[in-house]
Structure formats: C-alpha cells, structure tokens
PDB file of C-alpha atoms in Angstrom:
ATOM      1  CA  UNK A  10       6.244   0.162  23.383  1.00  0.00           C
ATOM      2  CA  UNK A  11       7.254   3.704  24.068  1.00  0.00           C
ATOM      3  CA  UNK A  12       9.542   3.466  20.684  1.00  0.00           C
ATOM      4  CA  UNK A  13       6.382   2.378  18.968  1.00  0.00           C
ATOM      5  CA  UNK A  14       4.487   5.020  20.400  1.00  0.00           C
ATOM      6  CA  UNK A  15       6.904   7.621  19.114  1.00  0.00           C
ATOM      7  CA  UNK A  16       6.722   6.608  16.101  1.00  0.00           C
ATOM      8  CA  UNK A  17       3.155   6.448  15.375  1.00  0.00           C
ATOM      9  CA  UNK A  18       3.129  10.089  17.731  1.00  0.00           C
ATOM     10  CA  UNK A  19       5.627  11.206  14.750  1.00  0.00           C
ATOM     11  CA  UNK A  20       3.391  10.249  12.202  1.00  0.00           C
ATOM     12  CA  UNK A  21       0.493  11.545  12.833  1.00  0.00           C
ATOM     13  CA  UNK A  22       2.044  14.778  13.770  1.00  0.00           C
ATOM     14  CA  UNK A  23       3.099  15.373  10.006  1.00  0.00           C
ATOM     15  CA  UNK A  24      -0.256  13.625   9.395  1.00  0.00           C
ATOM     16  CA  UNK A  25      -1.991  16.245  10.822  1.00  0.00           C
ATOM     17  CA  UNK A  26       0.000  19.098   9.319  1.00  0.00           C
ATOM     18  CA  UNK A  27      -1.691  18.053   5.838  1.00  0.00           C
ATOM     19  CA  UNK A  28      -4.972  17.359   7.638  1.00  0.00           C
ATOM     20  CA  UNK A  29      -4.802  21.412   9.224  1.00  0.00           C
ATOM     21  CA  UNK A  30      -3.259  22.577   5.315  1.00  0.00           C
ATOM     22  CA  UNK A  31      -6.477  20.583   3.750  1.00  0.00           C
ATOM     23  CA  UNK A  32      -9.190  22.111   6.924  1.00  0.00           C
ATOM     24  CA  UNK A  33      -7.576  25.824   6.549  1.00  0.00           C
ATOM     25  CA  UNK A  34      -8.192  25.884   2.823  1.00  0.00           C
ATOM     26  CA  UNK A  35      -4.405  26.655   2.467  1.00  0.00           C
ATOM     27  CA  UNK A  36      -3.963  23.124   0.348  1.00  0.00           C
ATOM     28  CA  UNK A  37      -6.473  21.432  -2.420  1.00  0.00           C
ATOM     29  CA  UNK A  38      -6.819  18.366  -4.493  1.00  0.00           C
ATOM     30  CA  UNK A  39      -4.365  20.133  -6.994  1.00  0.00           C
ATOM     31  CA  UNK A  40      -1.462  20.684  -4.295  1.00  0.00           C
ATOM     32  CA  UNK A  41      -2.480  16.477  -2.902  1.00  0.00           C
ATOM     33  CA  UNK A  42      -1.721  15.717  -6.917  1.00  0.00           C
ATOM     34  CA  UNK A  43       1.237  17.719  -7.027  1.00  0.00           C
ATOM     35  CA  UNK A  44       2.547  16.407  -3.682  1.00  0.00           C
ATOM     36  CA  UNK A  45       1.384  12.853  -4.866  1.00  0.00           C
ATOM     37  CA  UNK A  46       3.229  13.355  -8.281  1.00  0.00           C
ATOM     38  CA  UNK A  47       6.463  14.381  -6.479  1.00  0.00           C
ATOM     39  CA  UNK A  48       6.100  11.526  -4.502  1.00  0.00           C
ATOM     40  CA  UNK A  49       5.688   8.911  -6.724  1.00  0.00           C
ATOM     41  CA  UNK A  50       7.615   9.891  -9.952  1.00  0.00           C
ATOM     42  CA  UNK A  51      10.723  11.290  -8.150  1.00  0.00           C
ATOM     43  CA  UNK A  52      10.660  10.896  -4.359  1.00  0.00           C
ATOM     44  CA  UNK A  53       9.655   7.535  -3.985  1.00  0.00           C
ATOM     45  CA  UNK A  54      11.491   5.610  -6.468  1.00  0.00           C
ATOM     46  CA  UNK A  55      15.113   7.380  -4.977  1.00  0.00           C
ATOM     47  CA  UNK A  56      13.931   5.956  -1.728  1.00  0.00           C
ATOM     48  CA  UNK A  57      12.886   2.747  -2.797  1.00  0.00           C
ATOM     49  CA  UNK A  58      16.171   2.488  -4.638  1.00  0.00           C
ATOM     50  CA  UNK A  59      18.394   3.235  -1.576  1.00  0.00           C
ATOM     51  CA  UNK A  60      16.346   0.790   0.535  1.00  0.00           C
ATOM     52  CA  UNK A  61      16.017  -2.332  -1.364  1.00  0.00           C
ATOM     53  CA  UNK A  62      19.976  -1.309  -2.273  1.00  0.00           C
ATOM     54  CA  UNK A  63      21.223  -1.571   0.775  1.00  0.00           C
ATOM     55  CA  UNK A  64      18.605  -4.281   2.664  1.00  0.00           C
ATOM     56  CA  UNK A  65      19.339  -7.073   3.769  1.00  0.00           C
ATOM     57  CA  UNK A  66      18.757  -9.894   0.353  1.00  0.00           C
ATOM     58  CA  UNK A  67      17.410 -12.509   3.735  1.00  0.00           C
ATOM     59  CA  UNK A  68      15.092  -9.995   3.979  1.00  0.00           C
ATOM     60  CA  UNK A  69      13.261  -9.337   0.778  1.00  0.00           C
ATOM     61  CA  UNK A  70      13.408 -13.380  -0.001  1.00  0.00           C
ATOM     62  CA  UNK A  71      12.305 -14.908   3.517  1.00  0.00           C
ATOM     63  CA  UNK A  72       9.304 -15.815   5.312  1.00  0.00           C
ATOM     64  CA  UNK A  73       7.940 -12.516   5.757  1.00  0.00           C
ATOM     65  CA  UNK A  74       7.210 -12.638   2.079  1.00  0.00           C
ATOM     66  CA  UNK A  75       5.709 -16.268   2.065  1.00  0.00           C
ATOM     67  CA  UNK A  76       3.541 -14.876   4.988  1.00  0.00           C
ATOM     68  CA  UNK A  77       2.664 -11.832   2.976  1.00  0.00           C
ATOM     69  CA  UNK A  78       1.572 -13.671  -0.190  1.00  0.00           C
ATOM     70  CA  UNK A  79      -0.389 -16.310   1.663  1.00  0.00           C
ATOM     71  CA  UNK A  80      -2.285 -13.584   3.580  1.00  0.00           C
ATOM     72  CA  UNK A  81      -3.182 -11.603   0.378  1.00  0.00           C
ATOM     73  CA  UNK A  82      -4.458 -15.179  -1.577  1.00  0.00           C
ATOM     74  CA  UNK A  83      -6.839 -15.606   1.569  1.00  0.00           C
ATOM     75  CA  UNK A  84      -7.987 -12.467   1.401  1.00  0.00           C
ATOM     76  CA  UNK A  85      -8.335 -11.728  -1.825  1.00  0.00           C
ATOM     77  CA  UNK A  86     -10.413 -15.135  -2.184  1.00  0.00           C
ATOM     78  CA  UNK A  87     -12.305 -14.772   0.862  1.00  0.00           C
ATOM     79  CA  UNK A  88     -13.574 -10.937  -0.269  1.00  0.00           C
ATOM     80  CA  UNK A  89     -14.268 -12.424  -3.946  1.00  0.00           C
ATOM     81  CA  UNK A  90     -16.602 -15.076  -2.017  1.00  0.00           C
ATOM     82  CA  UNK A  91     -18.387 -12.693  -0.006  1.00  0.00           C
ATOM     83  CA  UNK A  92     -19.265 -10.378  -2.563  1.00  0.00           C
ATOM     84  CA  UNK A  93     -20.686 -12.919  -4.808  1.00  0.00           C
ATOM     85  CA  UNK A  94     -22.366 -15.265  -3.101  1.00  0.00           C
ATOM     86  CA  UNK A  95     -23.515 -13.061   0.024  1.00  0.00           C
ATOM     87  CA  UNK A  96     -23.709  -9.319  -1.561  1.00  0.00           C
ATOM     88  CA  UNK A  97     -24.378 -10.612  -4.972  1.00  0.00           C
ATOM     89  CA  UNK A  98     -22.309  -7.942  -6.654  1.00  0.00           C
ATOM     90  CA  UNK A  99     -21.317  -8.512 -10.376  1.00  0.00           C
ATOM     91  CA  UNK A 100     -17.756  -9.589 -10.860  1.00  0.00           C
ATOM     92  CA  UNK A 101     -16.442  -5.985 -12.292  1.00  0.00           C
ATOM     93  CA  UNK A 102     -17.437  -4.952  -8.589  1.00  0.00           C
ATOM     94  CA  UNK A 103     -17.012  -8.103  -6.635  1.00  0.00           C
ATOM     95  CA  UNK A 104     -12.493  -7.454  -8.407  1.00  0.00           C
ATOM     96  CA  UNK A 105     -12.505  -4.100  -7.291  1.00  0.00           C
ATOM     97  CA  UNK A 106     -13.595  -4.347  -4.318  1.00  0.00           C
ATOM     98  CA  UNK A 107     -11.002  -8.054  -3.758  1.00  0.00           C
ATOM     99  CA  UNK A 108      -8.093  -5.654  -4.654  1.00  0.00           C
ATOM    100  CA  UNK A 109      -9.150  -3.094  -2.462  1.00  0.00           C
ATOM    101  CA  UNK A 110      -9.248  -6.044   0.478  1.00  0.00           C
ATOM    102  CA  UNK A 111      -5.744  -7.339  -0.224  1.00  0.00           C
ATOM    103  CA  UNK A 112      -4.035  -4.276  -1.850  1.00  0.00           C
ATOM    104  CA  UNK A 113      -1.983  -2.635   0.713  1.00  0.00           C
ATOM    105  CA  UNK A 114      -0.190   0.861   0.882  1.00  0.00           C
ATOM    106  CA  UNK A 115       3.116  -0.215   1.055  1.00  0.00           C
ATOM    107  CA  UNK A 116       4.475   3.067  -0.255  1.00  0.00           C
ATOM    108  CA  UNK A 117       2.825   6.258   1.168  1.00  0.00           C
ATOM    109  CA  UNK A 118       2.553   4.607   4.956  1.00  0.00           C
ATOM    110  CA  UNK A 119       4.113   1.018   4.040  1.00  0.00           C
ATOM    111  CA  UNK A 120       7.703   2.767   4.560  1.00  0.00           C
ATOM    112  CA  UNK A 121       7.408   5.852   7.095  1.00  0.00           C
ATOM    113  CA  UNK A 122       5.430   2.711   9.705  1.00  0.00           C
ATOM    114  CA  UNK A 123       8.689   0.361   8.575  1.00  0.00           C
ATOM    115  CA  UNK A 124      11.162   3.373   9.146  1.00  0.00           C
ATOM    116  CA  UNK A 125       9.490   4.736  12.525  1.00  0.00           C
ATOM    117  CA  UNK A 126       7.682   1.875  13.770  1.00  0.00           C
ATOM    118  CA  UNK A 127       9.288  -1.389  12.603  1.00  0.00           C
ATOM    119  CA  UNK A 128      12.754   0.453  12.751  1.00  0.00           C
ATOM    120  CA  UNK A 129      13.696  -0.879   9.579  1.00  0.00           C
ATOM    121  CA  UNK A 130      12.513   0.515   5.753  1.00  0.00           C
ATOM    122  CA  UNK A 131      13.505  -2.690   4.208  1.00  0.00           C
ATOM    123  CA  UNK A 132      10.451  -4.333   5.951  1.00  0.00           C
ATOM    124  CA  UNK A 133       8.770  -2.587   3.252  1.00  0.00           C
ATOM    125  CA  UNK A 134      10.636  -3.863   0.030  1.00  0.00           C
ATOM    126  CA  UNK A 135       8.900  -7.636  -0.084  1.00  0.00           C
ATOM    127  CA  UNK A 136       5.800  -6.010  -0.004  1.00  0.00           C
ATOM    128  CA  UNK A 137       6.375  -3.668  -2.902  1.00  0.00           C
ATOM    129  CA  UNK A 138       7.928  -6.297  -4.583  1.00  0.00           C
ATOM    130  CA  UNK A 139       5.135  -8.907  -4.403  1.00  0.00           C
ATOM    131  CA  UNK A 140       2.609  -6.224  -5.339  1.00  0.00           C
ATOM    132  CA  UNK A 141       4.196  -4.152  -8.386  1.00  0.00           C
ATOM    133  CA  UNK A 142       5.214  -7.238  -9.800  1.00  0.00           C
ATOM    134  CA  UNK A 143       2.590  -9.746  -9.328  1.00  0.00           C
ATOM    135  CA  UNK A 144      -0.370  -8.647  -7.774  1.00  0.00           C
ATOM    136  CA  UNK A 145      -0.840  -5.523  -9.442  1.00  0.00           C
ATOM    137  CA  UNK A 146      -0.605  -7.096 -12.834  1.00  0.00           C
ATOM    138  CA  UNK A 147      -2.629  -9.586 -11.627  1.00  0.00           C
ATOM    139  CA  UNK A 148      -5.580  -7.019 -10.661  1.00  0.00           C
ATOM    140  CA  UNK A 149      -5.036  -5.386 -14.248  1.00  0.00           C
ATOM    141  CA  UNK A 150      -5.764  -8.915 -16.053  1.00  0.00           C
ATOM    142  CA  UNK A 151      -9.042  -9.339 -14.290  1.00  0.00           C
ATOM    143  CA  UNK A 152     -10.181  -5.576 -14.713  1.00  0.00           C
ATOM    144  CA  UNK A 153      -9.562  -6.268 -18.394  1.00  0.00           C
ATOM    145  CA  UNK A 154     -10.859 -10.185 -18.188  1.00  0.00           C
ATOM    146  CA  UNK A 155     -14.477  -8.518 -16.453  1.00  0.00           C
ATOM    147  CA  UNK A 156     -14.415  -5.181 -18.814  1.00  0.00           C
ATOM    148  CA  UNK A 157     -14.184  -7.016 -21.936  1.00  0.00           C
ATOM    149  CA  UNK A 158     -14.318 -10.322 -22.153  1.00  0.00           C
ATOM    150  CA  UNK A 159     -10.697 -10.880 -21.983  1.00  0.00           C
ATOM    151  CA  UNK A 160      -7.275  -9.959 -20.948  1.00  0.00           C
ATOM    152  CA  UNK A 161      -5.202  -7.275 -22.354  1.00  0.00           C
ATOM    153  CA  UNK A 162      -1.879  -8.894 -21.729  1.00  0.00           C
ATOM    154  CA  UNK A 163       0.059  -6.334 -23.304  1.00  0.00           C
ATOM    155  CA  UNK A 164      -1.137  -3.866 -20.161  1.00  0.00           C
ATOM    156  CA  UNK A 165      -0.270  -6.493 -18.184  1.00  0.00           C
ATOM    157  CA  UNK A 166       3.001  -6.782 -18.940  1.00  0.00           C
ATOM    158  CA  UNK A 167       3.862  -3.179 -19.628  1.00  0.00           C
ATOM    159  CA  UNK A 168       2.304  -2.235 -16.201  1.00  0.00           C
ATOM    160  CA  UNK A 169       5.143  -3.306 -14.020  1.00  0.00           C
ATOM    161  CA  UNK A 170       7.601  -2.141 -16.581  1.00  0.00           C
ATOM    162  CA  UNK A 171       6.416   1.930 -17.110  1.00  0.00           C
ATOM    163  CA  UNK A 172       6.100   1.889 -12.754  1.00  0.00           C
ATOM    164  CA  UNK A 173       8.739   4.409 -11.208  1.00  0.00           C
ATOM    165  CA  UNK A 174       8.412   2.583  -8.378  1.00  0.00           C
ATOM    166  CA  UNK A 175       8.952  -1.275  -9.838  1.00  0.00           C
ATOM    167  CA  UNK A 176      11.941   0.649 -12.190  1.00  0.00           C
ATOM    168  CA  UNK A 177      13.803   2.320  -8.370  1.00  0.00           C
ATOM    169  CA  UNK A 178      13.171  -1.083  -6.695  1.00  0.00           C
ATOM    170  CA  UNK A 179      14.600  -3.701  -9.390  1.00  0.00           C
ATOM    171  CA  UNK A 180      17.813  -1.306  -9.935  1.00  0.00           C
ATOM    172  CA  UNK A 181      17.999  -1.297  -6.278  1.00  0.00           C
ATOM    173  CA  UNK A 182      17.781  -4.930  -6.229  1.00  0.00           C
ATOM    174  CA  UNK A 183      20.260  -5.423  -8.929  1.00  0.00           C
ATOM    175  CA  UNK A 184      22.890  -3.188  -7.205  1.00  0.00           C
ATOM    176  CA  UNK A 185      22.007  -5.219  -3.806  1.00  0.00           C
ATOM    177  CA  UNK A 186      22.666  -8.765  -5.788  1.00  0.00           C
ATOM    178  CA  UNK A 187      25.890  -7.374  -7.777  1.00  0.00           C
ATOM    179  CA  UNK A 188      27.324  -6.061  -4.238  1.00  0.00           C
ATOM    180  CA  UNK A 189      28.501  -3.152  -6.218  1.00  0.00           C
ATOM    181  CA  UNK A 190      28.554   0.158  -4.251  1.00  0.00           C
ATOM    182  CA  UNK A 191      27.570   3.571  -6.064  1.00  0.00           C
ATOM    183  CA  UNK A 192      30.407   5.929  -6.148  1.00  0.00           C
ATOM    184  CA  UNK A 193      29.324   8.945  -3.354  1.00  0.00           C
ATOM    185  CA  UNK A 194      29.024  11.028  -6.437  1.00  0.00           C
ATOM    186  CA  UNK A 195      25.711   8.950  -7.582  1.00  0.00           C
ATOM    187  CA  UNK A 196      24.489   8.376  -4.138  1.00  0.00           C
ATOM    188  CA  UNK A 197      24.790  11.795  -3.396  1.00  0.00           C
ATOM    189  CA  UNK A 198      21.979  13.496  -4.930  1.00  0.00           C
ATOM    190  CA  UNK A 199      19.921  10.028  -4.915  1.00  0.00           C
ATOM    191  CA  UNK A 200      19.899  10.619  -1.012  1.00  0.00           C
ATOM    192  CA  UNK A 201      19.073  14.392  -1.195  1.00  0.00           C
ATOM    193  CA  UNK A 202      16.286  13.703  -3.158  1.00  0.00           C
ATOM    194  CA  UNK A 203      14.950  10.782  -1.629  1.00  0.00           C
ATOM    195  CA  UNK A 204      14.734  12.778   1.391  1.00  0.00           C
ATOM    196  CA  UNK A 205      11.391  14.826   0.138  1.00  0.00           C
ATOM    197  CA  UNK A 206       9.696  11.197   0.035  1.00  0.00           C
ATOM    198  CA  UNK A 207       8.326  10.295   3.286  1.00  0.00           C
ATOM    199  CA  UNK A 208       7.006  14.105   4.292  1.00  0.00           C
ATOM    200  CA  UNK A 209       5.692  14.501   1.428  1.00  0.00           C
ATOM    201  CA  UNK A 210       3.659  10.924   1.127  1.00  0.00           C
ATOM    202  CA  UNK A 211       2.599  11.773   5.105  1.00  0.00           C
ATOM    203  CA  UNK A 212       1.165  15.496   4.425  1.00  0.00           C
ATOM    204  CA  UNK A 213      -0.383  13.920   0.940  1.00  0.00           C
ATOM    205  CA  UNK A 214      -2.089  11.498   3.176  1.00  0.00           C
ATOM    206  CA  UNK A 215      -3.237  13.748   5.308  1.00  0.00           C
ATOM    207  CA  UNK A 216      -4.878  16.020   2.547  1.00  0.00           C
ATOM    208  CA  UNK A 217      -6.561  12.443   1.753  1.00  0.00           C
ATOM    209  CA  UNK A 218      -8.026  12.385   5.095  1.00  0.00           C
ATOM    210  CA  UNK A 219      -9.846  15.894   4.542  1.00  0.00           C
ATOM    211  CA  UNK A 220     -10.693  16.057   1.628  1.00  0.00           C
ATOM    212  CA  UNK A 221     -12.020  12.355   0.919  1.00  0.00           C
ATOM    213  CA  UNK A 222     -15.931  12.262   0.913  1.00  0.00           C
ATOM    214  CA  UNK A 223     -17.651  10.192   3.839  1.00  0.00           C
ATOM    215  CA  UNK A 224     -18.731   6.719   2.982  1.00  0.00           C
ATOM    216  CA  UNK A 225     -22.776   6.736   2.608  1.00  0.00           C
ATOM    217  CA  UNK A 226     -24.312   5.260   5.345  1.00  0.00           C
ATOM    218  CA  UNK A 227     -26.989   3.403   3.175  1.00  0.00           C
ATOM    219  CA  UNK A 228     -23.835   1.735   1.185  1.00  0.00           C
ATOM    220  CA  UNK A 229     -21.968   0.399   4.207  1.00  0.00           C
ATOM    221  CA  UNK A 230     -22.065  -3.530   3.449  1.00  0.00           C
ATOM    222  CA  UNK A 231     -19.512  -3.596   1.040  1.00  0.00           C
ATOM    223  CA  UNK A 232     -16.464  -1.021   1.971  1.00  0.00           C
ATOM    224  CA  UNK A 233     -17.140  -2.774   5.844  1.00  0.00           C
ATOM    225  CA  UNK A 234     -16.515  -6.028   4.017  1.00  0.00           C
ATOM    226  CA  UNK A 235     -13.422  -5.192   2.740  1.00  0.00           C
ATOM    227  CA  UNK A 236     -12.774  -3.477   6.459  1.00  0.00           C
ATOM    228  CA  UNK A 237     -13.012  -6.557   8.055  1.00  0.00           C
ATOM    229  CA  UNK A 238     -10.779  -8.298   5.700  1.00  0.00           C
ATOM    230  CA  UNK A 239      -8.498  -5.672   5.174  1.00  0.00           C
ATOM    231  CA  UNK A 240      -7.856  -5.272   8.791  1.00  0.00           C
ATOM    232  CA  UNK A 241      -8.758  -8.586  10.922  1.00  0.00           C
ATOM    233  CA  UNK A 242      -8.407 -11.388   8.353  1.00  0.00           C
ATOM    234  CA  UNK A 243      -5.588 -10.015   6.697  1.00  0.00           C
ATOM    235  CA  UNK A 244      -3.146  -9.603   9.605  1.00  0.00           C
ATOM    236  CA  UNK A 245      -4.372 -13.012  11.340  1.00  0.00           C
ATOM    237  CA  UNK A 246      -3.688 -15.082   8.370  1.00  0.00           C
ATOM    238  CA  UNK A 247      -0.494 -13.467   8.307  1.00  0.00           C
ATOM    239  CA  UNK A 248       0.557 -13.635  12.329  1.00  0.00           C
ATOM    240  CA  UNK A 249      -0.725 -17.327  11.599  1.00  0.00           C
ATOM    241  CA  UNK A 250       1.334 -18.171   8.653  1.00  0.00           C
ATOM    242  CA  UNK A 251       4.514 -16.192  10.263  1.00  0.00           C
ATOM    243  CA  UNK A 252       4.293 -17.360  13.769  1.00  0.00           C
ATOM    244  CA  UNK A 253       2.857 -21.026  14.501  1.00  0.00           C
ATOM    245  CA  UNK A 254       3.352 -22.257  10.410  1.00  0.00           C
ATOM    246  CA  UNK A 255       6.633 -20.695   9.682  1.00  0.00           C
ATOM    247  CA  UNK A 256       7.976 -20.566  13.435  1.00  0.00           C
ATOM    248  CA  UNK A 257       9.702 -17.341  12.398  1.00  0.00           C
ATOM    249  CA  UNK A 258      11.195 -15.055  15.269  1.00  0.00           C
ATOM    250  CA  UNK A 259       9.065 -12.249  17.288  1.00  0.00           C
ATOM    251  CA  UNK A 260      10.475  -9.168  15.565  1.00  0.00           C
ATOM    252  CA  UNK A 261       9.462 -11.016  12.000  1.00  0.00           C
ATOM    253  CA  UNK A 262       5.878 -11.808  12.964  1.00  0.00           C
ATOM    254  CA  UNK A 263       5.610  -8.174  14.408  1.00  0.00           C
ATOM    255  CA  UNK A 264       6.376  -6.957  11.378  1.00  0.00           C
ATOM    256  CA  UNK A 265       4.528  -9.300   9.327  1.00  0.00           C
ATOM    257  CA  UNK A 266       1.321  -8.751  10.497  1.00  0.00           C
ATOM    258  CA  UNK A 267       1.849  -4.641  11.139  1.00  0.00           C
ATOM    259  CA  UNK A 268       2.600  -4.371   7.472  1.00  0.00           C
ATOM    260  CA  UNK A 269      -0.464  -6.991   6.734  1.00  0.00           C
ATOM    261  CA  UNK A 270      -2.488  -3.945   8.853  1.00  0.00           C
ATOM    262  CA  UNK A 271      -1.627  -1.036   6.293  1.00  0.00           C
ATOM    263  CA  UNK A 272      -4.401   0.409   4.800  1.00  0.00           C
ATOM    264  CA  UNK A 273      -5.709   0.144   0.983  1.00  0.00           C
ATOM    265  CA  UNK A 274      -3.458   1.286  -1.138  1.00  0.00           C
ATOM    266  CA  UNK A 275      -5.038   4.662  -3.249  1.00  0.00           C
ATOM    267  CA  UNK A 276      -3.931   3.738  -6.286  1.00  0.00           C
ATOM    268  CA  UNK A 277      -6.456   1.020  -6.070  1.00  0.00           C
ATOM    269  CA  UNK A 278      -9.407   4.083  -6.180  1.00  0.00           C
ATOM    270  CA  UNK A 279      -7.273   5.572  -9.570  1.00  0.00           C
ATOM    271  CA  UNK A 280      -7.798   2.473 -11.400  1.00  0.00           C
ATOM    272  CA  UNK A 281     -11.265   1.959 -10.568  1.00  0.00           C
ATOM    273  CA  UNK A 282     -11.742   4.944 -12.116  1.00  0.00           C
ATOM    274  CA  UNK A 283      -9.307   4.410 -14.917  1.00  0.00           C
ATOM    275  CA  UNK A 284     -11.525   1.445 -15.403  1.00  0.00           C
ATOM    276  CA  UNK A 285     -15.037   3.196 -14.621  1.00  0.00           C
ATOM    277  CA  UNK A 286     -15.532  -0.224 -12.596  1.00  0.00           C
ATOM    278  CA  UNK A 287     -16.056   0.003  -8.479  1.00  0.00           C
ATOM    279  CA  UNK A 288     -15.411   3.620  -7.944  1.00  0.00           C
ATOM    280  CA  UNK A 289     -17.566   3.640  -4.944  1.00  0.00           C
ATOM    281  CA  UNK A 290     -16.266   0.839  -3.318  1.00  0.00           C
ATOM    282  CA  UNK A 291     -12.852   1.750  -3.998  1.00  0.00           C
ATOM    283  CA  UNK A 292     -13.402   5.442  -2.786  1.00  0.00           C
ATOM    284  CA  UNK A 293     -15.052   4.181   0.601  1.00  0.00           C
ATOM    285  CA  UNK A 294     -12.355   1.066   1.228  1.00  0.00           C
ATOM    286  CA  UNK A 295      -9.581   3.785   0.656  1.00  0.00           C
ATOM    287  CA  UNK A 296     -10.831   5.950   3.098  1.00  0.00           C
ATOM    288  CA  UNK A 297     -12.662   3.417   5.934  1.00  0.00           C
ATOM    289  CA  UNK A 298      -9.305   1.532   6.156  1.00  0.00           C
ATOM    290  CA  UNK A 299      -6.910   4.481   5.962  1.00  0.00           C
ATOM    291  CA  UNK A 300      -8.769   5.957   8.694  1.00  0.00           C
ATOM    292  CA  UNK A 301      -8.771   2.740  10.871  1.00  0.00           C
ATOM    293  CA  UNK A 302      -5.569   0.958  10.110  1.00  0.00           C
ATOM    294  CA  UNK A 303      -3.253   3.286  12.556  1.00  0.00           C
ATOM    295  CA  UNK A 304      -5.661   2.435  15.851  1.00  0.00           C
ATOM    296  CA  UNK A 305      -5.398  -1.270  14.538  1.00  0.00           C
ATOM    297  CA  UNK A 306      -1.402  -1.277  14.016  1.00  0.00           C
ATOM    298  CA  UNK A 307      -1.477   0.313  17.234  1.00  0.00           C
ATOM    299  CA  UNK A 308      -3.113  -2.091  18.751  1.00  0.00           C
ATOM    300  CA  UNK A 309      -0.642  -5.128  16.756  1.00  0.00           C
ATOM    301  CA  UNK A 310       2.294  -3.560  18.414  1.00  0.00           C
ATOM    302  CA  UNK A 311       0.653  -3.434  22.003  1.00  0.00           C
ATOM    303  CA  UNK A 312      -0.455  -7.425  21.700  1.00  0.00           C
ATOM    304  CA  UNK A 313       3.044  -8.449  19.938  1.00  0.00           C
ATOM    305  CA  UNK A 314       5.616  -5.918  20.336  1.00  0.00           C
TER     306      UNK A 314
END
C-alpha cells in the first residue's frame, strides 16, 4: 500500500505542476496542444513501441484482456440503455455519450498508473490494443451510422491505420513476436525520446484540470450517468469477470479493474467535436471522471492491493 501510495503521491505531484503552470497564467490551451502534440505524435508512440516490444506476449493476449473487453461491452450497452430509454436522448447523443462511458485513457494516465502504480507499463498495452484497433473504429462507424445514415467504412478502416499510437504499438508487437532485438544504435534514441512521454502527458493533464470548464449544474443527469458507469460498473464487471469468472491471480485482477477505473479518454471530447455530435456530454464526462478516477483507483488498490 505504501508503494501504491507513492505512486499516486508521484503523480499528482507532476499533476499539479501543470495544474500551478495553467492557475499562474504561465501555460494556455496553446502550450496543453503543443504538449499534447508532442505527446501523441512523437512521445507516445516511442514509448508504446518499447513497451509492447519488450512485454510479456502472456500479457497482451490473456485474461486481463477478455476481462477488459467484457467490461467495456457492458458498459457501453448499459450507458446506450440508459440514455435512451431513461434520458431519452437521440442516438447521435445517446453514442457519444456510450463511448465516453467505456472509452478509457489508456495513454495519458493508462501508462504513468501501470508504470508507478501497477509496477508494470505493459499492463497498459491490451488496453491500447483493444481500443485503437477495435473500439475506436467501432465508435467512428456509429458516429458516421447516426450522422448520416450510414457508415463511412473507409474512415473506419483508415482510422487505426493513420494512429501514431496503433503504428508504435503494432511495430512493437511485431518486434515482440519476431524475438528480434533492435541493435543499441536504434534503441538508442527510441529510449531518449520516449523519455519526454509520461511528463509531458502528466503536466498536459494537469493543464486539462484548469483550464476545463465546470460541468453545468442544470445538465448533471447525463455526464453523472456516464460517472457511474465509467467508474462503478466498469471496474465491477471487470473485478467480476477477472476474479470469480476467470479465477485469474490477485496481482491480475488488481490490475484489471485499476485500469477498468481510468478516466475518459480526451480524445473522446475531439471527436465529438470533429463530429459536432455530444460536445457537452463529452466535455463534462472528460472532466467529471478525470477528476474522480484517482480517489476511485485509490480506493481499488486499498480494497485489493
């Protein structure tokens, strides 16, 4: 407990840096782009590379992946449910809001809580797997299915295929599967780069955290929907599957349902308004569940850890 405590101390110590940058007026929205940009067209994909390189293969195709995937149906289904039948939101709003419930941030806090917390980055790699590969495109075919009538399959296909972080991830897979190591001279500059990833996603998050508006109070019913989901029904399902379904060991189900507690991803909010569907509830699930999820992982790793 004291390790996890640490970590999550760490965290939200570089966190906070971005938060005090963002108060001070020392950083804006165009150094969080910038920082956001490094991040995910050079940082991340080094990173991601390295990680799902060297992980362990029983890792990234295990039972901490069927977990995952079983989790996000549920949720995603069980937010699509509410909206409709008890909201009564439209179905352009009632997507956005089932991605925002199920989409996690597996990149910009998915790997710092796997290298800090968990103790392991390659906790992460499933997760970005499943998501850049099949639930992203996924989301994009019913954007396009509710926008206009029906399903631009060329974006679906190119989606995955133009993402830095789906291109670092399936060369680091195919170097993982070949068992081919890198000569030094590749890895080399790979690692020094990779190595402006994680401080940079943290103090980007943090600039997030200031300079996100406040949810409106007389617009709660939805973004505490996907809350709820997001951050109790997502890691129970999960826990469930991994623990008395799968019968997986301690350290798995820990990690299962800690990475099951990460917050909506942000790229969810950039294509609501890519598609000019959702924006609100996209905005205020961002920010309600990125604001909540580290008391609730917290509280995970005190219960299970």
């Amino acid at each position: 407990m004291v390790a996890v405590l640490e970590g999550f101390s760490l965290i939200a110590a570089v966190v906070a840096v971005g938060w005090l940058l963002a108060h001070t007026g020392l950083f804006g929205r165009d150094e969080q782009r910038m920082l956001a940009r490094l991040t995910f067209w050079v940082g991340s994909p080094a990173l991601l590379f390295l990680i799902v390189s060297r992980a362990d293969v029983d890792v990234i195709f295990s039972g901490f992946l069927v977990a995952t995937v079983v989790a996000v149906a549920v949720c995603a289904t069980a937010y699509l449910v509410v909206a409709r039948l008890v909201l009564h939101r439209r179905w352009a709003d009632a997507v956005m809001g089932g991605m925002a419930a199920s989409y996690v941030n597996a990149n910009n806090l998915g790997i710092p809580i796997a290298i800090y917390v968990l103790g392991d980055a390659s906790w992460s790699a499933p997760v970005l797997l499943m998501q850049l590969l099949v639930l992203q495109p996924g989301w994009l075919a019913a954007l396009d299915a509710t926008q206009a009538g029906r399903v631009s399959w060329l974006r679906v296909v190119r989606s995955p295929l133009t993402n830095p972080l789906t291109i670092g991830t399936l060369l680091g897979l195919a170097v993982n599967l070949s068992g081919w190591t890198p000569p030094e001279l590749v890895l080399a500059p790979v690692e020094l780069v990779s190595g402006v990833a994680v401080p940079c996603m943290l103090i980007a998050f943090g600039l997030s955290l200031r300079l996100s508006p406040l949810p409106r109070r007389d617009a709660l019913a939805e973004p505490v929907s996907v809350v709820v989901v997001k951050l109790a029904l997502m890691p129970m399902v999960a826990g469930f599957v991994a623990g008395p379904v799968l019968s997986l060991d301690r350290a798995d189900v820990l990690a299962v349902v800690v990475m099951s507690a990460l917050p909506t991803a942000q790229n969810v909010y950039v294509l609501s308004v890519a598609y000019g569907r959702g924006e609100r509830i996209a905005r205020d699930g961002v920010f309600l569940t990125t604001v909540l999820s580290l008391p609730v992982m917290l509280l995970v790793t005190a219960i299970l850890g």
